XYZ file of C-alpha atoms in Angstrom:
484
model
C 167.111 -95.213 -31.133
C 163.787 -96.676 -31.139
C 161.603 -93.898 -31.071
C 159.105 -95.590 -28.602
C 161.884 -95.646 -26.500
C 162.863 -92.229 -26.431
C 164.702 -91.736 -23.094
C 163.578 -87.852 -23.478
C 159.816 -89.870 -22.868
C 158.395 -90.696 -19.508
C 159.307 -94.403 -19.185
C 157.563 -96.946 -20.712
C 155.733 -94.104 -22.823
C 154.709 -95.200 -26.237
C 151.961 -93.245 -26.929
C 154.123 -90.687 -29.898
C 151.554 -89.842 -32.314
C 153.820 -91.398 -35.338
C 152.982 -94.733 -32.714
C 149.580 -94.397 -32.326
C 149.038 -93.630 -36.192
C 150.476 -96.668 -36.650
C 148.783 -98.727 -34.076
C 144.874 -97.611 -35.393
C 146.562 -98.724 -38.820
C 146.942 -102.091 -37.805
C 143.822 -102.482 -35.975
C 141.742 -101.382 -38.831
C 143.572 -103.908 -40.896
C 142.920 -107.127 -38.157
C 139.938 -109.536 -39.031
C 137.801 -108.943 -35.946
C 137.835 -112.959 -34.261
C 134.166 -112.969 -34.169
C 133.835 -112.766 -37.377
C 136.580 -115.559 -37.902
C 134.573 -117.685 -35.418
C 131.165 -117.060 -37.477
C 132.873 -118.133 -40.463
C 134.150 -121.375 -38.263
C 130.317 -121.775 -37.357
C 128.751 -121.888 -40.764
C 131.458 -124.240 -42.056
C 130.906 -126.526 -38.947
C 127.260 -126.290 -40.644
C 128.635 -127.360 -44.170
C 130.423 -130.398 -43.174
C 127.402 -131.802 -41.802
C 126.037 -131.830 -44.941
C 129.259 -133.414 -46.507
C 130.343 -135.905 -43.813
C 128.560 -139.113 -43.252
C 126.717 -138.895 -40.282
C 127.829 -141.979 -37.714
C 128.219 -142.768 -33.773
C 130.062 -144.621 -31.926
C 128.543 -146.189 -29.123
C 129.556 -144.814 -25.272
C 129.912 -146.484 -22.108
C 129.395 -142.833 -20.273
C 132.143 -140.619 -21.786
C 133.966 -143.142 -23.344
C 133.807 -144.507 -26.748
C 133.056 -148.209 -27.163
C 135.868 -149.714 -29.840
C 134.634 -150.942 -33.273
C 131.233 -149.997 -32.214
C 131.059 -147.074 -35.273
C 127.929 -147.334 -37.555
C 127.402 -144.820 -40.102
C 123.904 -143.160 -40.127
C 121.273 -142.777 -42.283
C 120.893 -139.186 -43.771
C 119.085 -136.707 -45.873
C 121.670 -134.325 -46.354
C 119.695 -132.660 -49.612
C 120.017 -128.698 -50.001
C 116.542 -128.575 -48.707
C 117.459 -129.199 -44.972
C 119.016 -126.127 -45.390
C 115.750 -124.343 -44.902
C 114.005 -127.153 -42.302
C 112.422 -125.770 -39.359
C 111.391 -129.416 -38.644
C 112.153 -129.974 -34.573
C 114.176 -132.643 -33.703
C 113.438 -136.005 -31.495
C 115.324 -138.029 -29.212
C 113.371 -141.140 -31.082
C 114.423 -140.182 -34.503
C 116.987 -142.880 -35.741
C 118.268 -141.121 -39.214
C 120.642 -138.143 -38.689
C 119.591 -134.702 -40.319
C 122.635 -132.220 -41.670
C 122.197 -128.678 -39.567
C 119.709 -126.387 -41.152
C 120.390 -122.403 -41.059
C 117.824 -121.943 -38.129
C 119.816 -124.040 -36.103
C 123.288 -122.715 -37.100
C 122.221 -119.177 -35.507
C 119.954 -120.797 -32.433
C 123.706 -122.560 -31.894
C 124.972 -119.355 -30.805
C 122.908 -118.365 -28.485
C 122.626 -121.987 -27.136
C 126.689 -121.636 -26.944
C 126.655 -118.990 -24.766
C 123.752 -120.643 -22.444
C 125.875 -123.679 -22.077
C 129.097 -121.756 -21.377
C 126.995 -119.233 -18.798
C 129.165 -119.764 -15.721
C 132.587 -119.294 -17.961
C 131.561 -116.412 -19.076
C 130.333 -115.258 -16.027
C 133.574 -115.690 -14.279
C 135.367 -113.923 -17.162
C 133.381 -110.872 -16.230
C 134.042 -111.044 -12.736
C 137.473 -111.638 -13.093
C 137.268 -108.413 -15.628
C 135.876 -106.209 -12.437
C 138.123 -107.124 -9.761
C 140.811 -106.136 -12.270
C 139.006 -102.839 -12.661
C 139.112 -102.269 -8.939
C 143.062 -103.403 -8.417
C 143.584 -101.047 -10.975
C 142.047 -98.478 -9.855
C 143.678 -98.377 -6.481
C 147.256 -98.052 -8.191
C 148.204 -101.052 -6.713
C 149.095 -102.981 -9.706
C 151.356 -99.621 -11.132
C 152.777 -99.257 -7.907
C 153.558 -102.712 -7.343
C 155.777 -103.036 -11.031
C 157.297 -100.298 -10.115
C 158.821 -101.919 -7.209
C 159.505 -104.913 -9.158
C 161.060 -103.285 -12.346
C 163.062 -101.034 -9.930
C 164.776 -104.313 -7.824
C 165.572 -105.533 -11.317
C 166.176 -102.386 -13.199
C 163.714 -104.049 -15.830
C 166.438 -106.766 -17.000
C 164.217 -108.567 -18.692
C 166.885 -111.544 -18.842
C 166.295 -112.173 -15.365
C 162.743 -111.465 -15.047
C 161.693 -113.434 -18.284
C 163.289 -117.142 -17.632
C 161.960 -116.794 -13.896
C 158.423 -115.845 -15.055
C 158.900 -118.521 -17.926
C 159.830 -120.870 -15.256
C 157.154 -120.077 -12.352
C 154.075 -120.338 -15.363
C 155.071 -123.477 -17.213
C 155.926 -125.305 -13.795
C 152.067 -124.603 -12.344
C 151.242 -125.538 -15.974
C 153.045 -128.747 -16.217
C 153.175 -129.933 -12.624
C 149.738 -128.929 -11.427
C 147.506 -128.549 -14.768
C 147.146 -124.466 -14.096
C 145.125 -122.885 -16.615
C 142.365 -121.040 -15.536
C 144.037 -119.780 -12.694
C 146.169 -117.431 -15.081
C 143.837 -115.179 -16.075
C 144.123 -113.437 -13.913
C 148.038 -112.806 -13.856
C 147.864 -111.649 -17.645
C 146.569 -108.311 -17.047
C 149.210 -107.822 -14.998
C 152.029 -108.951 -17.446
C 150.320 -106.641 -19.573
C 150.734 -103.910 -17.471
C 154.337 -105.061 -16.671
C 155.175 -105.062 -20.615
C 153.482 -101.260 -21.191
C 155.294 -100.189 -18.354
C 158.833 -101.211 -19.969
C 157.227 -99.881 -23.358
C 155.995 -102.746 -24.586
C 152.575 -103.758 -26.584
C 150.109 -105.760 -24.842
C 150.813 -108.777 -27.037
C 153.928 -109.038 -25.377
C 152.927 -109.256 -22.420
C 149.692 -112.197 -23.582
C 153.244 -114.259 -24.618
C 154.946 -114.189 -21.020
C 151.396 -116.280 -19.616
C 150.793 -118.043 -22.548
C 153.910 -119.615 -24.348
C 154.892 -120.727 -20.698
C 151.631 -121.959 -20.376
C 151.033 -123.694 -23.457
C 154.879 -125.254 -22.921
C 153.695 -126.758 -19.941
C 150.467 -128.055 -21.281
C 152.137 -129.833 -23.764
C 154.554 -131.859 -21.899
C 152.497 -132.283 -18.712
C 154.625 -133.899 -16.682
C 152.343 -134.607 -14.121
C 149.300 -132.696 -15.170
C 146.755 -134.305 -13.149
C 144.191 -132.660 -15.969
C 145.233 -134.934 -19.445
C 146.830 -137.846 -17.386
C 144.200 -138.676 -15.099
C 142.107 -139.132 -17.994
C 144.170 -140.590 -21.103
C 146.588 -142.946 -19.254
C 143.945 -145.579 -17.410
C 142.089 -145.788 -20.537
C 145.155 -147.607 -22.409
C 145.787 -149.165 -19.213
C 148.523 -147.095 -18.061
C 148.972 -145.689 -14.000
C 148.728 -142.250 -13.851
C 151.916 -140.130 -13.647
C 154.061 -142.878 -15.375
C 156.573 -142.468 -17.768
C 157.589 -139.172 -16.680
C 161.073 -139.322 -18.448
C 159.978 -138.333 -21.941
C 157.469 -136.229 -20.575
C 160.429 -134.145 -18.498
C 162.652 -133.807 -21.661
C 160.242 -132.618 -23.757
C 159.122 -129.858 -21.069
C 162.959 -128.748 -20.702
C 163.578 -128.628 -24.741
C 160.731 -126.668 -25.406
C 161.212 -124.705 -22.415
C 164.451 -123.475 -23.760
C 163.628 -123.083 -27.540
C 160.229 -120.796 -25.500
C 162.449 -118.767 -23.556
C 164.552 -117.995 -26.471
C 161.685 -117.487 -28.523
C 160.688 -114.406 -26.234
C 164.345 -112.809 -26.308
C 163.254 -112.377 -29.820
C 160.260 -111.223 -29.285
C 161.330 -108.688 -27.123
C 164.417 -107.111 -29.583
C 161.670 -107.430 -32.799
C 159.493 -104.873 -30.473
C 162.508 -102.631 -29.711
C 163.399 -103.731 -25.719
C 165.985 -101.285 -24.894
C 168.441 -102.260 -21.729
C 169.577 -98.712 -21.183
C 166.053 -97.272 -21.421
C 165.113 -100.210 -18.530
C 167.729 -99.567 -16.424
C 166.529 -96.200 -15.662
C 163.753 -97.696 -13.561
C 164.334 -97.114 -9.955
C 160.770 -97.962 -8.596
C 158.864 -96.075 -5.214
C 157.779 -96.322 -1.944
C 154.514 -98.107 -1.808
C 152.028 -96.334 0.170
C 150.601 -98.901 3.195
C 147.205 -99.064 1.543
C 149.002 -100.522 -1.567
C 151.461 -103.033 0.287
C 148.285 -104.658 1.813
C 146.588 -104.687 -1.251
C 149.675 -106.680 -3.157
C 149.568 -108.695 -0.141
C 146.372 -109.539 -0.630
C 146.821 -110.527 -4.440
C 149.309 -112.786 -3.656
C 147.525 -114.561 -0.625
C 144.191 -115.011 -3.228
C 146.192 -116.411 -6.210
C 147.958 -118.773 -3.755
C 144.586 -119.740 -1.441
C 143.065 -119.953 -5.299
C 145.379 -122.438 -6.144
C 145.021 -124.682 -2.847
C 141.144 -124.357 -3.501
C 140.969 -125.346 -6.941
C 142.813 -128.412 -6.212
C 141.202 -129.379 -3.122
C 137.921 -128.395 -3.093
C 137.598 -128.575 -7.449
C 135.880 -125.389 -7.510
C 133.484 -124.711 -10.455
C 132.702 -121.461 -11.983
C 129.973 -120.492 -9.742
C 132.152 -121.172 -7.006
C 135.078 -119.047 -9.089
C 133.503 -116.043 -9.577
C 132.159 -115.852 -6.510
C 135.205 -115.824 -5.218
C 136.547 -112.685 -7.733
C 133.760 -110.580 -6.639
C 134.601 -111.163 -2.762
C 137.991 -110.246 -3.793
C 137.340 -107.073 -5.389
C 134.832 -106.080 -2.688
C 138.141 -106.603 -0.556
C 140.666 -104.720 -2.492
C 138.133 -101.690 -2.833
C 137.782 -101.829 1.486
C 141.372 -101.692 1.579
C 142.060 -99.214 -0.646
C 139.234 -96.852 0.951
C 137.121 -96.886 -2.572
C 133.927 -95.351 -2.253
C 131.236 -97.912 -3.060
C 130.003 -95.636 -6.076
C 133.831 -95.969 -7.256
C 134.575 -99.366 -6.554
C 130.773 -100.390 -8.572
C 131.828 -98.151 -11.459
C 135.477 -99.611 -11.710
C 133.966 -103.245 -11.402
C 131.507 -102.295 -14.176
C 134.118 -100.596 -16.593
C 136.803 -103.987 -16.138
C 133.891 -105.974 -16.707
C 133.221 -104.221 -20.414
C 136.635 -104.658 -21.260
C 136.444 -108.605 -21.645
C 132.696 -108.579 -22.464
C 133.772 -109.778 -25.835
C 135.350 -112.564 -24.234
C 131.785 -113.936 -23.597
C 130.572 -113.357 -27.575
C 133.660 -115.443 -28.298
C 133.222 -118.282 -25.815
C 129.732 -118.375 -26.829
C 130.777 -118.698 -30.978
C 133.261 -121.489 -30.222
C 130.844 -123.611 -28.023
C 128.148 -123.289 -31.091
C 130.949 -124.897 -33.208
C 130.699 -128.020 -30.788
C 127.212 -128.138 -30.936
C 126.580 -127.877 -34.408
C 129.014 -130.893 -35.166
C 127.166 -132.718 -31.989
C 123.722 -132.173 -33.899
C 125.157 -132.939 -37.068
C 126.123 -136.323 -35.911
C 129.187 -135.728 -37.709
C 132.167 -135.502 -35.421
C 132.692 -139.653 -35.100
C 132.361 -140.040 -38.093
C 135.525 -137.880 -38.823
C 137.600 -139.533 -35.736
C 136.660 -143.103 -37.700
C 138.110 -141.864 -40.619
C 141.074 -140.617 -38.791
C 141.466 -144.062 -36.848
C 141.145 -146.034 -40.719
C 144.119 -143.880 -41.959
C 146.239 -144.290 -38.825
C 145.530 -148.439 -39.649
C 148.384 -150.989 -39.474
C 151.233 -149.253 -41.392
C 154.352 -149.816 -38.963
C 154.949 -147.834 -35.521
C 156.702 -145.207 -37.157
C 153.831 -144.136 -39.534
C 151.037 -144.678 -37.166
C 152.740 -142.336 -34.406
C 152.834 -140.118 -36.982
C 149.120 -140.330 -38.194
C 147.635 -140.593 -34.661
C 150.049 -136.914 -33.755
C 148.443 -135.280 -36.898
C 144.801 -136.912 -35.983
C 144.924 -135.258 -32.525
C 146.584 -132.045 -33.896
C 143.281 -131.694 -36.114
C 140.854 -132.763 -34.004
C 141.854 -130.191 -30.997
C 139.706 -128.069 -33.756
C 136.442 -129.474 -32.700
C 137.152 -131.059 -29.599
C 139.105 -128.426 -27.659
C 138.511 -130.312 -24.157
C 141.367 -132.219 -22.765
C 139.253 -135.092 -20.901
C 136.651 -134.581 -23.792
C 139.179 -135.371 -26.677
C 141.212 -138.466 -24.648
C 138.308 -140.058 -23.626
C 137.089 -140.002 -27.632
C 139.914 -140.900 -29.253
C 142.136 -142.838 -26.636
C 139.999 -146.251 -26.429
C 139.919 -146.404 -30.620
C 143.701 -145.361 -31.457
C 145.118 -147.307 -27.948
C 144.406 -150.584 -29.786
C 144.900 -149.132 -33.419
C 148.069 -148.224 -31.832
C 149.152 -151.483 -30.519
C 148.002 -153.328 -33.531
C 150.795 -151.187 -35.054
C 153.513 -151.768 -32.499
C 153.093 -148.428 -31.073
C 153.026 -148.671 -27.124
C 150.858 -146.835 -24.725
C 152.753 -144.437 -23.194
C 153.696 -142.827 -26.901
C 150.309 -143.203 -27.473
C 149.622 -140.894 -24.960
C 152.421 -139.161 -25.946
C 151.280 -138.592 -29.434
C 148.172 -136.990 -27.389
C 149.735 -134.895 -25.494
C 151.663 -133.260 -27.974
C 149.331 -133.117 -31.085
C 146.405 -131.866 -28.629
C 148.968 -129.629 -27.412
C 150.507 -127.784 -30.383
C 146.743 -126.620 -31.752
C 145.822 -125.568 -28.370
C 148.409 -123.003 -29.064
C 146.457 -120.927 -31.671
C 142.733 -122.591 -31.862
C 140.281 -120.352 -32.576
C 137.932 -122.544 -31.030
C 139.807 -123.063 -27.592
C 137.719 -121.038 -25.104
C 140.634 -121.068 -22.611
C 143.006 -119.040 -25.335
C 140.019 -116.942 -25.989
C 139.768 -115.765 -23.031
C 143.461 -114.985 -22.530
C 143.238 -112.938 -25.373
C 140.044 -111.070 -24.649
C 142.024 -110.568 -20.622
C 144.819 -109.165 -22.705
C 142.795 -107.134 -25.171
C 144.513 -108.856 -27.986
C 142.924 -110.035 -31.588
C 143.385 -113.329 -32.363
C 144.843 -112.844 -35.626
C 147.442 -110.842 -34.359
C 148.430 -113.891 -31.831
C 148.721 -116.391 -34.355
C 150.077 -114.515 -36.621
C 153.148 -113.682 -33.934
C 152.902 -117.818 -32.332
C 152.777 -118.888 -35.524
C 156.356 -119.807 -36.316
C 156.899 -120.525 -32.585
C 154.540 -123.727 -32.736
C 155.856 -124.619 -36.266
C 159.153 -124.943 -34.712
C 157.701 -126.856 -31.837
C 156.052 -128.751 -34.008
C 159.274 -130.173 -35.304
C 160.692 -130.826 -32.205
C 157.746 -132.693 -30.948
C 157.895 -135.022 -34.078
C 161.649 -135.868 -33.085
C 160.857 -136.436 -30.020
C 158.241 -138.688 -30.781
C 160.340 -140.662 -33.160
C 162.334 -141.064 -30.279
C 159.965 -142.578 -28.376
C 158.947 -145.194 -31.360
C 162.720 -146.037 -31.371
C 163.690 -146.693 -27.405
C 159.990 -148.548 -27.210
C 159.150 -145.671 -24.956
């Protein structure tokens, strides 16, 4: 028997020393993501030296159509070391010298403040719930009503995730539920990466098929002249294929980590104590009030993290914290995704960089020239592997459509590729990298919430989106063929 499994072991014990050997092992070996994300930064600082520097024109976020001109540029080794400042009146582009490669960084985490900030805050009202017991107590309960099948509680948590995902554009909102799928996976003996894949492939699942994600739709669709929310067919099939192939995908995830249904079955759960009903209560009431709000009242992250903090002020007053406690259990959540804000801050220099550099239409021209007039089947193709790439450096949803939509909609057409699988193309190419980018702030801070590396995720989602990958090129094939 799996010997983290031991049924001799308290349940959902893992901590043998033959385990934890094993466990420093492997976290000695991982790349730390900063330092992946540096790397990222300094190469974003190399291609402006070897890109031609261009813009398109803009009629507010949206790019103007054939209006590309290359720039003029000094991109000689020298500019490497240029402390010269830069003008809104200067008319020649200048490659990104090493001063401003670092000041990027900072400026990163400056322009990603109230992110950050909100990860923090989310991080101490964790603190606080956990503290209380309320999130132990509360699996318990749930585990022992199941008797920790995990092949009922995995499609229905699969389900409830990709639906918000899909239906309503839910991201940010689930964030907060991976800390406790963490805490639901250690309790059945499970590592915390496990429990990061119950939010996230559901989430990511949804994401890319959108059915009705008012968050990509709302944005690509009118710009290639299409009404919101239509063509929903495609849309719905791809959802439920990759839905399936997800679910299945965690069944294995679950026996390559050693799930054992007799050692689950042993879970009986216990009597909440009134303090901790209340308090469960209460979680569910804020997720579901933070929902309504979000949508209504499009709350910022000001407005967000305000919100955590009066939430963890409530939990601790429920509970009976003392103030000292509750402040010291906000404080100690809040240090365990402080890296979260390092990250957010590397990946938003990355943007910047190719912003300063003048270099990032320039590489969505040259994209849009390859994609050129080669028959619907080919340019489908190019435009799925043009947004696949460029979710790299343009890991905004509204941010990439509103770039690339008004120059490959009429590339597209040209082609005899029609709107909707021009969208489509979107939806999935932006999709599939948004699964593993290193410079997606919104996986970043999943990961840092789940105290996970990120080259231990992709190195486990890996063969999930390659697979995915494969069904998303059938399926847009299909589309090409019915003229979808």
């Amino acid at each position: 028997m799996n010997e983290s499994l031991n049924p001799t072991l308290p349940v959902g014990s893992v901590d043998t020393p033959k385990r934890q050997a094993k466990h420093h092992q492997v976290e000695h070996r991982q790349l730390n993501p900063a330092i992946i994300l540096l790397v990222i930064v300094f190469l974003a600082m190399f291609m402006t030296y070897v890109v031609t520097s261009g813009e398109y024109q803009r009629k507010g976020i949206l790019v103007v159509p054939g209006s590309y001109q290359t720039l003029e540029k000094d991109a000689s080794p020298a500019q490497l070391w240029s402390t010269a400042e830069r003008k809104p009146e200067d008319k020649a582009a200048r490659p990104v010298s090493l001063t401003e490669a670092f000041l990027a960084i900072p400026q990163g985490i400056e322009k990603s403040v109230g992110l950050i900030f909100m990860v923090l805050f989310i991080g101490g009202m964790l603190g606080i719930l956990s503290r209380t017991g309320t999130i132990t107590a509360g699996l318990e309960r749930l585990l022992g009503a199941t008797k920790g099948n995990v092949y009922v509680l995995v499609p229905c948590l699969m389900l409830a995730f990709s639906a918000g995902s899909t239906f309503m554009g839910m991201a940010k909102e689930y964030i907060v539920i991976v800390p406790l799928m963490v805490a639901l996976a250690n309790r059945m003996g499970l590592p915390n990466i496990v429990g990061l894949a119950l939010v996230v492939v559901p989430l990511k699942i949804g994401y890319l098929a959108s059915v009705t994600s008012p968050v990509a739709l709302s944005v690509a669709q009118p710009i290639v002249g299409l009404p919101v929310f239509s063509g929903m067919g495609m849309r719905l099939l791809a959802y439920v294929i990759l839905l399936i192939v997800g679910t299945g995908f965690m069944f294995l995830l679950l026996r390559r980590y050693g799930f054992n249904r007799a050692v689950a079955a042993q879970f009986e759960g216990g009597r909440l104590t009134v303090r901790q009903a209340l308090n469960l209560l209460l979680l569910g009431a804020g997720i579901g009030f933070l929902i309504y709000a979000s949508n209504t009242w499009h709350w910022h992250y000001p407005a967000l993290s305000a919100y955590y903090l009066v939430l963890g002020m409530l939990f601790a007053a429920v509970a009976g914290l003392r103030p000292s406690d509750a402040a010291n259990a906000f404080i100690e959540g809040m240090q365990k995704v402080l890296i979260a804000g390092v990250m957010i801050g590397l990946a938003t220099a990355v943007q910047i960089i190719l912003a300063t550099g003048d270099v990032l239409d320039s590489i969505v021209n040259w994209l849009a020239q390859l994609i050129g007039s080669h028959g619907p089947f080919v340019s489908a193709l190019g435009m799925f592997f043009s947004q696949l790439l460029l979710e790299l450096l343009i890991p905004s949803t509204s941010g990439q459509a509103a770039v690339t939509m008004p120059i490959f909609g009429p590339l597209a057409q040209l082609s005899g590729v029609t709107p909707q699988t021009t969208v489509y193309a979107f939806l999935l190419g932006h999709g599939l990298t948004n699964m593993i980018s290193p410079t997606s702030s919104g996986l970043l801070v999943l990961l840092a919430a789940a105290q996970v590396g990120w080259g231990q995720w992709a190195r486990m989602i890996l063969p999930l989106m390659l697979v995915f990958s494969v069904i998303a090129i059938a399926l847009l094939m299909l589309a090409v063929l019915i003229g979808y």
